[in-house]
XYZ file of C-alpha atoms in Angstrom:
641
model
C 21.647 30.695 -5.569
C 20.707 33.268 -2.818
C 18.206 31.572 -0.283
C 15.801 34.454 -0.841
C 15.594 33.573 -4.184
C 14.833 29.931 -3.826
C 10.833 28.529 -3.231
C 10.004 25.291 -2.441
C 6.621 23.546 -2.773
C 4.494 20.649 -3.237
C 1.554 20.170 -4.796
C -1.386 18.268 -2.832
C -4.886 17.142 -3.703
C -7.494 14.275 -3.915
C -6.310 11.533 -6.290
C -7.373 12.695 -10.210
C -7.726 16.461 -9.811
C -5.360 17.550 -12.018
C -2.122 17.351 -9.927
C 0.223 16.048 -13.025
C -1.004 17.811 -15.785
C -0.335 21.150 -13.531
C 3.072 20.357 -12.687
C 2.994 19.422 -17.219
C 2.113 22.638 -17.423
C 4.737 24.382 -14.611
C 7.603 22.462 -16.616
C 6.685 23.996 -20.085
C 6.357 27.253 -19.525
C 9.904 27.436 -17.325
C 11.441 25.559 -20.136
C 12.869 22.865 -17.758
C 11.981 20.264 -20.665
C 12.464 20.512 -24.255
C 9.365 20.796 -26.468
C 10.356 17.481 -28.680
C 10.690 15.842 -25.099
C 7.896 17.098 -23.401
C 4.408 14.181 -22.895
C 1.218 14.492 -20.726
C 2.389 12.993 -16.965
C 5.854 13.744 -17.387
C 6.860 13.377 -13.968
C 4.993 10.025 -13.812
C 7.771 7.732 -14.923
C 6.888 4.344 -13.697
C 5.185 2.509 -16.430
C 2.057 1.712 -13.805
C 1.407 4.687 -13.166
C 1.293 5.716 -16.898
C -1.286 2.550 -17.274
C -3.351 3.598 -14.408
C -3.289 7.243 -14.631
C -2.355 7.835 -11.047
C 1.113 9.351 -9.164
C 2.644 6.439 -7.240
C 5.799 8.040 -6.172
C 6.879 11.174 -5.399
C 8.948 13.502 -7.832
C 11.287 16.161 -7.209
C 12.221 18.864 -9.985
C 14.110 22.345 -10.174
C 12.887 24.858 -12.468
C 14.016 28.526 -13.073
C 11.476 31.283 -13.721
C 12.059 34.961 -14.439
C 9.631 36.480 -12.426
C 8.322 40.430 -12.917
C 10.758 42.140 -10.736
C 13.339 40.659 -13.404
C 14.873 38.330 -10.840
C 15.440 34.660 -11.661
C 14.200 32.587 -9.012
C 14.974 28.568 -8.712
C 11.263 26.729 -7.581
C 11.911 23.356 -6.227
C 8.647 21.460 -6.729
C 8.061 17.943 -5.406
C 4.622 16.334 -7.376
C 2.927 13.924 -4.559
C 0.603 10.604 -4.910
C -3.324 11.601 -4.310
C -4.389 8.024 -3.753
C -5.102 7.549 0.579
C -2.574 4.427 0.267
C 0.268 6.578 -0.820
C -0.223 9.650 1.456
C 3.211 8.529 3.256
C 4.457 9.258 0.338
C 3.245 13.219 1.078
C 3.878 13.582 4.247
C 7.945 12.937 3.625
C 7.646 15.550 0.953
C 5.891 18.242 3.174
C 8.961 17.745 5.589
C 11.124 18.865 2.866
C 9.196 21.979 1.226
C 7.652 25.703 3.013
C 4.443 25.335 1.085
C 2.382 23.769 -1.205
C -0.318 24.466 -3.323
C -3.972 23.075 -2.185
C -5.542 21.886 -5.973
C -9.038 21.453 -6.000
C -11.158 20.106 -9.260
C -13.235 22.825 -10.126
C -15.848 20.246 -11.395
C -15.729 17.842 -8.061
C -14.817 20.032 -5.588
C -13.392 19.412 -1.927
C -13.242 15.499 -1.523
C -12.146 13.223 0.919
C -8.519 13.086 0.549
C -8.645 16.959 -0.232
C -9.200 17.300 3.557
C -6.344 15.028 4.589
C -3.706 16.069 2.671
C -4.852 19.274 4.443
C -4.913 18.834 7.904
C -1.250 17.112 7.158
C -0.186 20.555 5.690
C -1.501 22.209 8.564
C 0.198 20.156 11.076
C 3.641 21.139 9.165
C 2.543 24.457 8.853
C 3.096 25.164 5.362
C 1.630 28.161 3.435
C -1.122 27.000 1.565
C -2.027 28.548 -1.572
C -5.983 27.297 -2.761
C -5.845 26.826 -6.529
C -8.962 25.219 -8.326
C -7.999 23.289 -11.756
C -9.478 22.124 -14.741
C -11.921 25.458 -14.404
C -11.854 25.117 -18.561
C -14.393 22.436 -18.676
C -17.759 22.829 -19.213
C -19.023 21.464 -16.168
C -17.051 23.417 -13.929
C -18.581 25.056 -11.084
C -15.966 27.812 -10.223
C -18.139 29.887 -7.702
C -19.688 26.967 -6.404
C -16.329 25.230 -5.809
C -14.772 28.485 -4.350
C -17.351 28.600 -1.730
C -16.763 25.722 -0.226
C -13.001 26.390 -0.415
C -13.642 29.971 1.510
C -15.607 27.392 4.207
C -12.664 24.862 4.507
C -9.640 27.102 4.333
C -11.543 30.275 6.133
C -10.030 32.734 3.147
C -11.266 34.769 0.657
C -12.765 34.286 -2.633
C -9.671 36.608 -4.437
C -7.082 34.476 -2.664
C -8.071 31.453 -4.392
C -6.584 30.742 -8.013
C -7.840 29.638 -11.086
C -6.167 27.138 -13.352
C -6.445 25.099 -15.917
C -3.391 22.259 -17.105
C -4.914 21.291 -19.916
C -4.848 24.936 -21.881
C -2.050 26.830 -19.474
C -4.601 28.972 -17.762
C -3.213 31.028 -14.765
C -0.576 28.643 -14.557
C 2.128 32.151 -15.065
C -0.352 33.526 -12.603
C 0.452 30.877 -10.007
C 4.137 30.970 -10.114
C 4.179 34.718 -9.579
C 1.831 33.619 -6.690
C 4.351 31.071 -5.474
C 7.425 33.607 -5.285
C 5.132 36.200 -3.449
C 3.443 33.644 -0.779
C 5.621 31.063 0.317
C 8.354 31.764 2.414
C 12.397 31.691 1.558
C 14.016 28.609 3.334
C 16.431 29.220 6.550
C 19.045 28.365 8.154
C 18.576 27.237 11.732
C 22.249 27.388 12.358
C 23.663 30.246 10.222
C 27.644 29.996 9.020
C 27.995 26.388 10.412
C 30.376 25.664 8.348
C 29.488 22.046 7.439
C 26.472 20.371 5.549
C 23.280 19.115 7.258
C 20.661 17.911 4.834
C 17.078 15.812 5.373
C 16.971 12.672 3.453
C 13.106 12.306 2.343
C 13.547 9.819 -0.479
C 15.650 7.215 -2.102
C 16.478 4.866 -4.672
C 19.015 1.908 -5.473
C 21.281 1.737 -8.645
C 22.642 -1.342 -9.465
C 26.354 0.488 -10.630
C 25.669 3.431 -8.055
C 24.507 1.892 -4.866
C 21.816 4.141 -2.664
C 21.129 7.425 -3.979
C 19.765 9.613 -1.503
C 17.306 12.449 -2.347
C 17.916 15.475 0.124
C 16.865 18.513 1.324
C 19.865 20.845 2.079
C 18.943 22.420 5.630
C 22.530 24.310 6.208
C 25.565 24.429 4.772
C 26.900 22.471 1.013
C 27.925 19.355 0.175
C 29.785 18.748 -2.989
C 31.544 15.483 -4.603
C 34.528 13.766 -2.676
C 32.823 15.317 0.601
C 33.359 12.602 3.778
C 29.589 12.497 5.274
C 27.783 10.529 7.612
C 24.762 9.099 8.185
C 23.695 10.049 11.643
C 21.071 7.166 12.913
C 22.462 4.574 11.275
C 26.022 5.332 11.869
C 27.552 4.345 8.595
C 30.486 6.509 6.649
C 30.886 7.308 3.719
C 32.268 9.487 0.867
C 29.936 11.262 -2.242
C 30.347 9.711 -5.266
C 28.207 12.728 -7.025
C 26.279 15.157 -6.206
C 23.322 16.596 -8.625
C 19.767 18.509 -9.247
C 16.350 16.719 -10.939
C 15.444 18.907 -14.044
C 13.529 15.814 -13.655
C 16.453 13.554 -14.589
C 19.536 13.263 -12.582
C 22.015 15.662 -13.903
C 25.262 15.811 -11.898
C 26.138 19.134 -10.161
C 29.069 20.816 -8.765
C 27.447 21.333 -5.230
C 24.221 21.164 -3.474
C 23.450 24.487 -1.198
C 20.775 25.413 1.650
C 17.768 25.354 0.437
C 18.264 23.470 -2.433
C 16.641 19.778 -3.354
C 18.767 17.555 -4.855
C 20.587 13.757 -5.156
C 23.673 12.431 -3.359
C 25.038 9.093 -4.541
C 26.684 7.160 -1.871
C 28.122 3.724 -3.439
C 26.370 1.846 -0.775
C 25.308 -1.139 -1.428
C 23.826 -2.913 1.897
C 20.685 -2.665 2.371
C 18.881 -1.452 5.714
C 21.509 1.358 6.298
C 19.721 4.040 4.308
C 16.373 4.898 5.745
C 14.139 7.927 5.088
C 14.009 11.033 7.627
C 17.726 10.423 8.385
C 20.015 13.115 8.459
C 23.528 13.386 6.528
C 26.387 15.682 8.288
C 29.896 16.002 7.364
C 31.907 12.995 8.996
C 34.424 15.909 10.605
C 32.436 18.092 11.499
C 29.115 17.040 12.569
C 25.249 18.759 13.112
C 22.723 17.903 15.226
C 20.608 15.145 13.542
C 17.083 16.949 12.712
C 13.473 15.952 13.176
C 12.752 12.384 11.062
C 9.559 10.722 9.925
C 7.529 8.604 12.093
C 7.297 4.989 10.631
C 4.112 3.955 8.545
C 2.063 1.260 10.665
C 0.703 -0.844 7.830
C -2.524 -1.735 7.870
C -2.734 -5.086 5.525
C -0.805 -7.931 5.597
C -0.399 -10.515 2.889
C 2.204 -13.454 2.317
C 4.289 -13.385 -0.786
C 5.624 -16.596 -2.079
C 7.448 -17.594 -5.320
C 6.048 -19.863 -7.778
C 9.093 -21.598 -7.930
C 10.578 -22.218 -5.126
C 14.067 -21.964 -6.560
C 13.358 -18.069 -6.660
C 13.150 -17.676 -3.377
C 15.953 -15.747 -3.115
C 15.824 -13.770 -5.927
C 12.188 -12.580 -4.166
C 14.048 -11.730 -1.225
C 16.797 -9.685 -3.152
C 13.978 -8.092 -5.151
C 12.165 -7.084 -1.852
C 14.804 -5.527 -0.283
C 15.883 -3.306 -4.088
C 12.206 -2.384 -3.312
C 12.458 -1.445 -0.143
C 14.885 0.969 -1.317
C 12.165 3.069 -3.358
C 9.060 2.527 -1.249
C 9.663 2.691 2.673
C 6.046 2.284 3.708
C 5.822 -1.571 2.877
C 7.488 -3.820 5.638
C 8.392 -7.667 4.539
C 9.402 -10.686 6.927
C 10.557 -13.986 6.419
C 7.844 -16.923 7.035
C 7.446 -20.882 6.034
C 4.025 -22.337 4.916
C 3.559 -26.043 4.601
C 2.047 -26.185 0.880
C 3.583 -22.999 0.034
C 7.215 -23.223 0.949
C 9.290 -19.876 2.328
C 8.244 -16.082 1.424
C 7.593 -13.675 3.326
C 4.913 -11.922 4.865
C 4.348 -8.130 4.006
C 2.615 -5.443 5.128
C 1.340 -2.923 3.450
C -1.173 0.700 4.078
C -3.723 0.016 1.950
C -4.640 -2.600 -1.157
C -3.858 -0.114 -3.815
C -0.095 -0.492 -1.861
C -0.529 -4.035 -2.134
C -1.571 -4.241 -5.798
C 0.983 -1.729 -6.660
C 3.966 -3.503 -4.904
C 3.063 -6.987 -6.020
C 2.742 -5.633 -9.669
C 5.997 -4.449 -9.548
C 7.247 -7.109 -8.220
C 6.248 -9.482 -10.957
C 7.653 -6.400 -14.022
C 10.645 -5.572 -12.930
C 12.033 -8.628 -11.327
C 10.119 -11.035 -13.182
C 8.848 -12.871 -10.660
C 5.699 -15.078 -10.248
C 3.789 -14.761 -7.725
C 1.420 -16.406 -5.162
C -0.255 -14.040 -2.832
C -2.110 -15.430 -0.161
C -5.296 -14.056 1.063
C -4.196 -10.301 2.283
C -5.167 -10.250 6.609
C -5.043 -7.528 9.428
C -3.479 -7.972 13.198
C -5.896 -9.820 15.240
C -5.291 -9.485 19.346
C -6.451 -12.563 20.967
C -7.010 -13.274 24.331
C -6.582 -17.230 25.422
C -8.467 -19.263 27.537
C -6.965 -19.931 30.691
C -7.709 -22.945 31.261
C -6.074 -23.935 27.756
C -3.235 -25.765 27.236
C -2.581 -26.500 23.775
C -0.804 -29.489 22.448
C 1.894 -30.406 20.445
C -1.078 -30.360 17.071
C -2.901 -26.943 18.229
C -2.554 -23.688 16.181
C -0.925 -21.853 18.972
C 2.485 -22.802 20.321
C 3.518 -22.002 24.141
C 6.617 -23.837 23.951
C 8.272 -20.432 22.757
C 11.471 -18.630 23.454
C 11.532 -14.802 24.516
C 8.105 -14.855 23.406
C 8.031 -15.502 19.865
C 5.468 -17.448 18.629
C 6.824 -20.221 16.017
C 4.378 -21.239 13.036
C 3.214 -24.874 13.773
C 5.532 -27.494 12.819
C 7.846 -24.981 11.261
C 9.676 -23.232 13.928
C 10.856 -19.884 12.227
C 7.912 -17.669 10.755
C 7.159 -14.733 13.528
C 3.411 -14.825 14.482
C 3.455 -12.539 17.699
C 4.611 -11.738 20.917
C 2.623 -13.811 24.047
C 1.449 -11.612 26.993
C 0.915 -13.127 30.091
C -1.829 -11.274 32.592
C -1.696 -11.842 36.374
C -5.106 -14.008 36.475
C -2.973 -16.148 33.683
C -4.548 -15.669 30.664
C -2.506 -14.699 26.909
C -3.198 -12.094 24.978
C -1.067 -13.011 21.360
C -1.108 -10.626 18.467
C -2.293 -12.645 15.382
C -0.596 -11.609 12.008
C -1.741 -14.665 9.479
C -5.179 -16.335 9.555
C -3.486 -19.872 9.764
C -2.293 -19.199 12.864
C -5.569 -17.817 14.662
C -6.418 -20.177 17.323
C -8.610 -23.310 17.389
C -12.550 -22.807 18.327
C -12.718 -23.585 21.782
C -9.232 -21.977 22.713
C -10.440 -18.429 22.106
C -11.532 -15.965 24.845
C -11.697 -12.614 23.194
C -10.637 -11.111 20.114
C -9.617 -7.244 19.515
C -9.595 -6.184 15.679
C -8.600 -2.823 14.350
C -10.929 -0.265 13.084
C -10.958 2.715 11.172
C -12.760 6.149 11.058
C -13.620 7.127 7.174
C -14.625 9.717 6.023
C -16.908 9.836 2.716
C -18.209 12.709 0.854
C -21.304 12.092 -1.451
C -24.171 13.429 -3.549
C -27.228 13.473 -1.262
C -29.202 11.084 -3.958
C -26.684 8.318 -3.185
C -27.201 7.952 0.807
C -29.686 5.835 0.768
C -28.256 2.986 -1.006
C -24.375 3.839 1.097
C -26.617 3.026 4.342
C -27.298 -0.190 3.156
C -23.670 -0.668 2.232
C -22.811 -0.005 5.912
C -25.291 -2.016 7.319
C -23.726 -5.158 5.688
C -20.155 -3.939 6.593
C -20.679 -4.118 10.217
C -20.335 0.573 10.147
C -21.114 2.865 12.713
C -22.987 6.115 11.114
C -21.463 8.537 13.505
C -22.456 12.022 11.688
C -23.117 13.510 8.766
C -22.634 16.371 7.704
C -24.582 18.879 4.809
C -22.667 20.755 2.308
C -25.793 22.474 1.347
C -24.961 22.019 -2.515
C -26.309 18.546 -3.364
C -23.900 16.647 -1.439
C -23.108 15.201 2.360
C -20.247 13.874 4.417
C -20.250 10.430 6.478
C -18.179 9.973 9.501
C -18.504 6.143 9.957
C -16.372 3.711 11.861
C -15.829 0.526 10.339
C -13.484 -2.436 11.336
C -10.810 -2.910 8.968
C -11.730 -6.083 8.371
C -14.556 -5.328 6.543
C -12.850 -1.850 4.599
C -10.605 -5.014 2.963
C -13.628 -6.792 2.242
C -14.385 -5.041 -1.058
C -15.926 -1.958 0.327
C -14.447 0.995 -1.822
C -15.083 -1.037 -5.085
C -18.859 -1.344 -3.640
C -18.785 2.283 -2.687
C -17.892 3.235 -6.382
C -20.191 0.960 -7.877
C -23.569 2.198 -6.011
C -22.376 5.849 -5.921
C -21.673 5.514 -10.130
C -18.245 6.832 -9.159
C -18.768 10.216 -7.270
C -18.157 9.111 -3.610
C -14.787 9.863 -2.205
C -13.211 8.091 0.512
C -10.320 8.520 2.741
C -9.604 6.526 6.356
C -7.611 7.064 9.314
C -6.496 4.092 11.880
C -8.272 4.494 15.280
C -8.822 2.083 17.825
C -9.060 -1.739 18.435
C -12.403 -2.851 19.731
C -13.685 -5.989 20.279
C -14.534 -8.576 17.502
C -16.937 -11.435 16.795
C -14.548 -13.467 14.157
C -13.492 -17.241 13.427
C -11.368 -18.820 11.783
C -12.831 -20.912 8.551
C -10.438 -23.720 7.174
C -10.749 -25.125 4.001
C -9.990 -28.711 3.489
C -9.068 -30.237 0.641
C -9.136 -34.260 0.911
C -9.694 -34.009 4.503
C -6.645 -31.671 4.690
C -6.260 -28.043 5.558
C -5.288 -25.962 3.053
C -2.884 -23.013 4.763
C -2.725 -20.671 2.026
C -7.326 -20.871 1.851
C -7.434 -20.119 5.708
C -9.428 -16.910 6.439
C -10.550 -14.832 9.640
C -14.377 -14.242 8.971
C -17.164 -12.505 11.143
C -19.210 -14.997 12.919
C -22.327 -13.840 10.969
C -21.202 -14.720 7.558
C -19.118 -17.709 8.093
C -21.505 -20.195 6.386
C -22.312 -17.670 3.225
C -18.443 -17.637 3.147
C -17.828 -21.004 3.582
C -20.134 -21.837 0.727
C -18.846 -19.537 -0.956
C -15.112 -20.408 -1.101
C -16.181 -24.042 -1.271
C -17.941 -23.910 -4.257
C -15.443 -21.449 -5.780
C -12.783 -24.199 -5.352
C -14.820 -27.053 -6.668
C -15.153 -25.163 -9.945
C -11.275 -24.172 -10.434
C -9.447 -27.363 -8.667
C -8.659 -29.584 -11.435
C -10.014 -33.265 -11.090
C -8.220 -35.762 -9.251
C -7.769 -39.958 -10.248
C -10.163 -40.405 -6.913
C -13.164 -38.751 -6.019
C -12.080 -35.381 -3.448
C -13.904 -33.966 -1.094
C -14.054 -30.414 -0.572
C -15.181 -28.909 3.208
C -15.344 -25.472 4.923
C -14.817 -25.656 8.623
C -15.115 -23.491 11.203
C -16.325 -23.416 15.084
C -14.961 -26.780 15.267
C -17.428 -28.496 12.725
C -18.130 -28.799 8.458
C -20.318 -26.153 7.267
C -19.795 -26.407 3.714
C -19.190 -29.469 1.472
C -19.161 -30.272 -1.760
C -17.612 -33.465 -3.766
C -15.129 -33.462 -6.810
C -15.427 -36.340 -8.750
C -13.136 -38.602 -10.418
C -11.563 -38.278 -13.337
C -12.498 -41.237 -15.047
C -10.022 -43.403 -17.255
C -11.331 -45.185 -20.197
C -10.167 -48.869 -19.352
C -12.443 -50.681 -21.634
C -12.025 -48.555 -24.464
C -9.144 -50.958 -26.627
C -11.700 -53.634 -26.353
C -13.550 -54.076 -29.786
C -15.492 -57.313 -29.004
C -15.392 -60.471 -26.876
C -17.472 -61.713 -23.469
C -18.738 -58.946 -21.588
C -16.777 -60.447 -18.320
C -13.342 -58.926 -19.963
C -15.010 -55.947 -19.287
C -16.372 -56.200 -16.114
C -13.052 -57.610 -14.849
C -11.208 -54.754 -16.115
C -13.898 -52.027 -14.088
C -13.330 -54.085 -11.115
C -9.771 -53.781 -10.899
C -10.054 -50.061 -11.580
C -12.610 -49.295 -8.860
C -9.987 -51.257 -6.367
C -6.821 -49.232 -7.671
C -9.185 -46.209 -7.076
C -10.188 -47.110 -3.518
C -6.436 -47.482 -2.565
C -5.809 -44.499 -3.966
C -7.984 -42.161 -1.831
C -7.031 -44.299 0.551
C -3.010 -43.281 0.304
C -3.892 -40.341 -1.298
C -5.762 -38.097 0.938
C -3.752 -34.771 1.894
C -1.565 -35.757 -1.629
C -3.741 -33.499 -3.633
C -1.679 -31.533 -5.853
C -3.016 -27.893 -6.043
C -1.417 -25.977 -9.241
C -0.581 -22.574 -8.617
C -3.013 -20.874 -10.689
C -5.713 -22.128 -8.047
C -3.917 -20.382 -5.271
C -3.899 -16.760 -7.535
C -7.702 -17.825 -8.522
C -8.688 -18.199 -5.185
C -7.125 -15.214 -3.238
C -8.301 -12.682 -5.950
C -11.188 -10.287 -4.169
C -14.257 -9.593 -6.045
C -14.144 -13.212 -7.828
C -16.367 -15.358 -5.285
């Protein structure tokens, strides 16, 4: 195919505003799927994201469409995630396309994530075409909507399109849009002779290895081709090249400009990575331009049920590393847990998603331990910790071992010339003792929230208990506002979006950025179980609400924790003292209960020996508590306290 007849594009908007059903729509009318195949979210193939109605990963099809002038043209599209969490997910697909269409509910109109997904287009400088959808439904406000797109975008009110993917509307429109507006693709080095492509996605195959989704950038690459990957180094030969029409379907030879698949038989993981470039082995390219990596911003330990499936978790990590880049995982060790791994993750959507996965296609169950954020803390200097503290000096090249377990990666120590530490602080079992503590930094975010003017008042009180920062806001003029608030991260995790929902009846938007770290007024707040600490219950909490948690969590456990044969104490500590108790009692045995008749001192001399055998049990048995699993999941679900 002749590069001037070639478009490729991406379709970007807030999460639920019609993105699927559009690209539905784009797929019909081209006739890239059968009728008797065709469904509503066809490009959504992952069964969560038919359950939950939202685009987890990106999706790459070719389509042919005859346009007026008679020509054929080939329209690569690649359908993007709307949800904040996956918007790594976009910005690898902008790298591969020259423009993308800008899809705005005609009933909502410009939210949150409308205006990042934006600015990232921008920044790539795609041609933007402004399209407003679903302007069928009865409580569409097309001129309404239109104006504020004419604000935002600075265009006019003819440039923007009208759509609709339930009925078809425009969508023929649109395409002959696409073909005029967005630009051919080029070659930066013309007759090169050899293949450079852009790898922006991949997947593993369990009888295929890696297969590498690429954007062709010069040259072709065809089957038995020798290529190379160029950061990682590694060799090898293509097994099979192809296009999506959305499945695979093998073709003779991928060209520039084209999107396709390149299966490379490779089975080791880590050597495929996203924003690599692929050259031919004998004749090679300059590498191009990759991704930066995603910095997650929540961090949660992962740990098998059964400890036996350790390393199928690990395997199954890895596979899923393979189809999701933006998740990170590590290998740690907890002391009622046993070994998983800690993981990382941009958002709790991206947890959710992952750990839900996790358990479906790998079978796998799960304990997930309270999700945390990166905590810088500064020790005192004048503390030395011992062998029992939280914090461990006795380190090598800096690495911070877990207490008592010697291999989990907590941080790297800095040493200042005064003497004091500053250690960054991944899990809240390893935040230091009260007492040891000088300063802590947390990270905080700038958010952005668009919302009907009647809803404000309650949202204020929302940020008052989140520890916000009102910073601006900002009048649409039709009914609704935008916030600019900072917020530590922290307290984002800490339920916020759900509460946002709930007092806004569903109409606020809300998208985030990472920004600073700033100083924090946090503890750590143990719980203990039989006088014990339990690892997996250990939180980071603001100073302000460590009692309300405390009593919280401890009365939370008492309810769940099955009884023990002795009666168990449950405590919340923090600042170095109990601020929270409350006492399981025994489970009681019926010792007396064979007895039909006799002296009453038969009885009593039964009781006795019980209530010995009980003492000596709470006596041997304190830190023996056996915690079932299904406490654990109870306990580190949000929302249930």
């Amino acid at each position: 195919m002749q590069l001037r007849r070639i478009r490729n594009f991406s379709i970007i908007a807030h999460i639920d505003h019609g993105k699927s059903t559009l690209a539905d729509r784009m797929l019909e009318l081209t006739q890239t799927i059968e009728k008797r195949k065709m469904m509503n979210q066809v490009l959504d193939n992952m069964e969560l994201e038919r359950e939950k109605g939202i685009t987890i990963k990106m999706r790459p099809v070719k389509m042919h469409y005859k346009n007026t002038d008679g020509e054929l043209y080939e329209l690569n599209l690649i359908d993007t995630p709307g949800h904040i969490d996956f918007s790594y997910e976009v910005s690898r697909a902008l790298k591969a396309v020259e423009g993308c269409i800008l899809l705005v509910d005609a009933t909502q109109g410009v939210q949150a994530q409308t205006l990042t997904t934006l600015h990232m287009a921008q920044e790539a400088g795609l041609t933007i075409i402004p399209v407003l959808s679903k302007v069928d439904s009865p409580l569409a406000r097309i001129d309404d909507i239109k104006e504020e797109m004419v604000m935002l975008l600075s265009c006019n009110p003819e440039d923007i399109m009208e759509t609709s993917g339930k009925t078809g509307q425009g969508v023929d429109v649109l395409l002959q849009e696409i073909i005029k507006k967005v630009p051919e693709p080029k070659e930066e080095i013309v007759n090169s002779g050899s293949f450079r492509g852009l790898v922006f996605d991949f997947q593993y195959s369990n009888h295929k290895g890696v297969i590498v989704y690429v954007r062709v950038m010069e040259g072709s690459v065809k089957k038995g081709d020798e290529l190379l990957f160029k950061i990682a180094g590694e060799k090898f030969y293509a097994l099979e090249t192809g296009i999506f029409t959305p499945e695979e379907v093998p073709a003779d030879k991928l060209e520039a400009g084209q999107t396709g698949y390149i299966v490379t038989g490779i089975k080791q993981p880590g050597i495929a990575s996203v924003g690599d470039t692929i050259t031919l082995f004998r004749k090679q390219l300059p590498e191009l331009p990759g991704y930066m990596s995603p910095a997650p911003v929540v961090w949660a330990s992962v740990y098998p049920e059964d400890a036996d499936d350790f390393e199928l978790l690990k395997q199954a990590l890895g596979k899923l590393r393979l189809s999701d880049s933006a998740f990170t995982h590590e290998e740690e060790s907890s002391g009622s847990l046993g070994r998983g791994f800690r993981c990382g993750f941009l958002g709790l959507l991206h947890l959710e998603i992952i750990t839900e996965r996790l358990k479906r296609e790998f079978n796998l169950n799960l304990v997930i331990a309270t999700p945390s954020i990166t905590y810088e803390v500064t020790l005192k200097r004048q503390s030395t910790p011992s062998q029992n503290d939280r914090i461990d000096v006795g380190f090598a090249n800096g690495i911070l071992p877990a207490n008592g377990l010697g291999n989990t990666y907590m941080g790297r120590i800095q040493t200042h010339e005064d003497g004091r530490r500053t250690v960054m602080i991944y899990s809240p079992s390893m935040f230091p003792d009260h007492g040891q503590v000088e300063a802590v930094r947390e990270p905080w975010v700038k958010l952005s929230i668009i919302t009907p003017d009647l809803y404000t008042g309650p949202i204020y009180q929302l940020l008052y208990d989140h520890e916000a920062e009102l910073s601006d806001t900002i009048s649409f003029g039709d009914g609704r506002a935008k916030l600019i608030i900072h917020m530590p991260l922290r307290e984002l995790m800490r339920n916020f979006f759900d509460e946002l929902k709930s007092i806004s009846s569903g109409y606020a938007s809300l998208s985030y950025e990472f920004e600073s770290m700033r100083d924090a007024d946090v503890t750590r707040l143990d719980i203990l179980v039989a006088d014990e600490p339990v690892e997996a219950f250990t939180r980071v909490v603001a100073q302000r609400r460590v009692e309300d948690e405390a009593r919280k969590a401890v009365e939370k456990l008492k309810n769940i924790l099955p009884r023990q044969l002795f009666v168990t104490k449950i405590q919340g500590r923090a600042n170095g003292r109990i601020i929270a108790s409350e006492t399981l009692s025994a489970l009681r045995k019926d010792v007396t209960g064979y007895l039909y008749g006799g002296d009453i001192t038969r009885k009593m001399k039964l009781l006795e020996k019980q209530k010995k055998g009980k003492k000596k049990m709470a006596e041997r048995g304190k830190g023996n508590v056996n915690i079932p699993h299904d406490v654990f999941l109870k306990m580190m679900k949000s929302g249930d306290n």
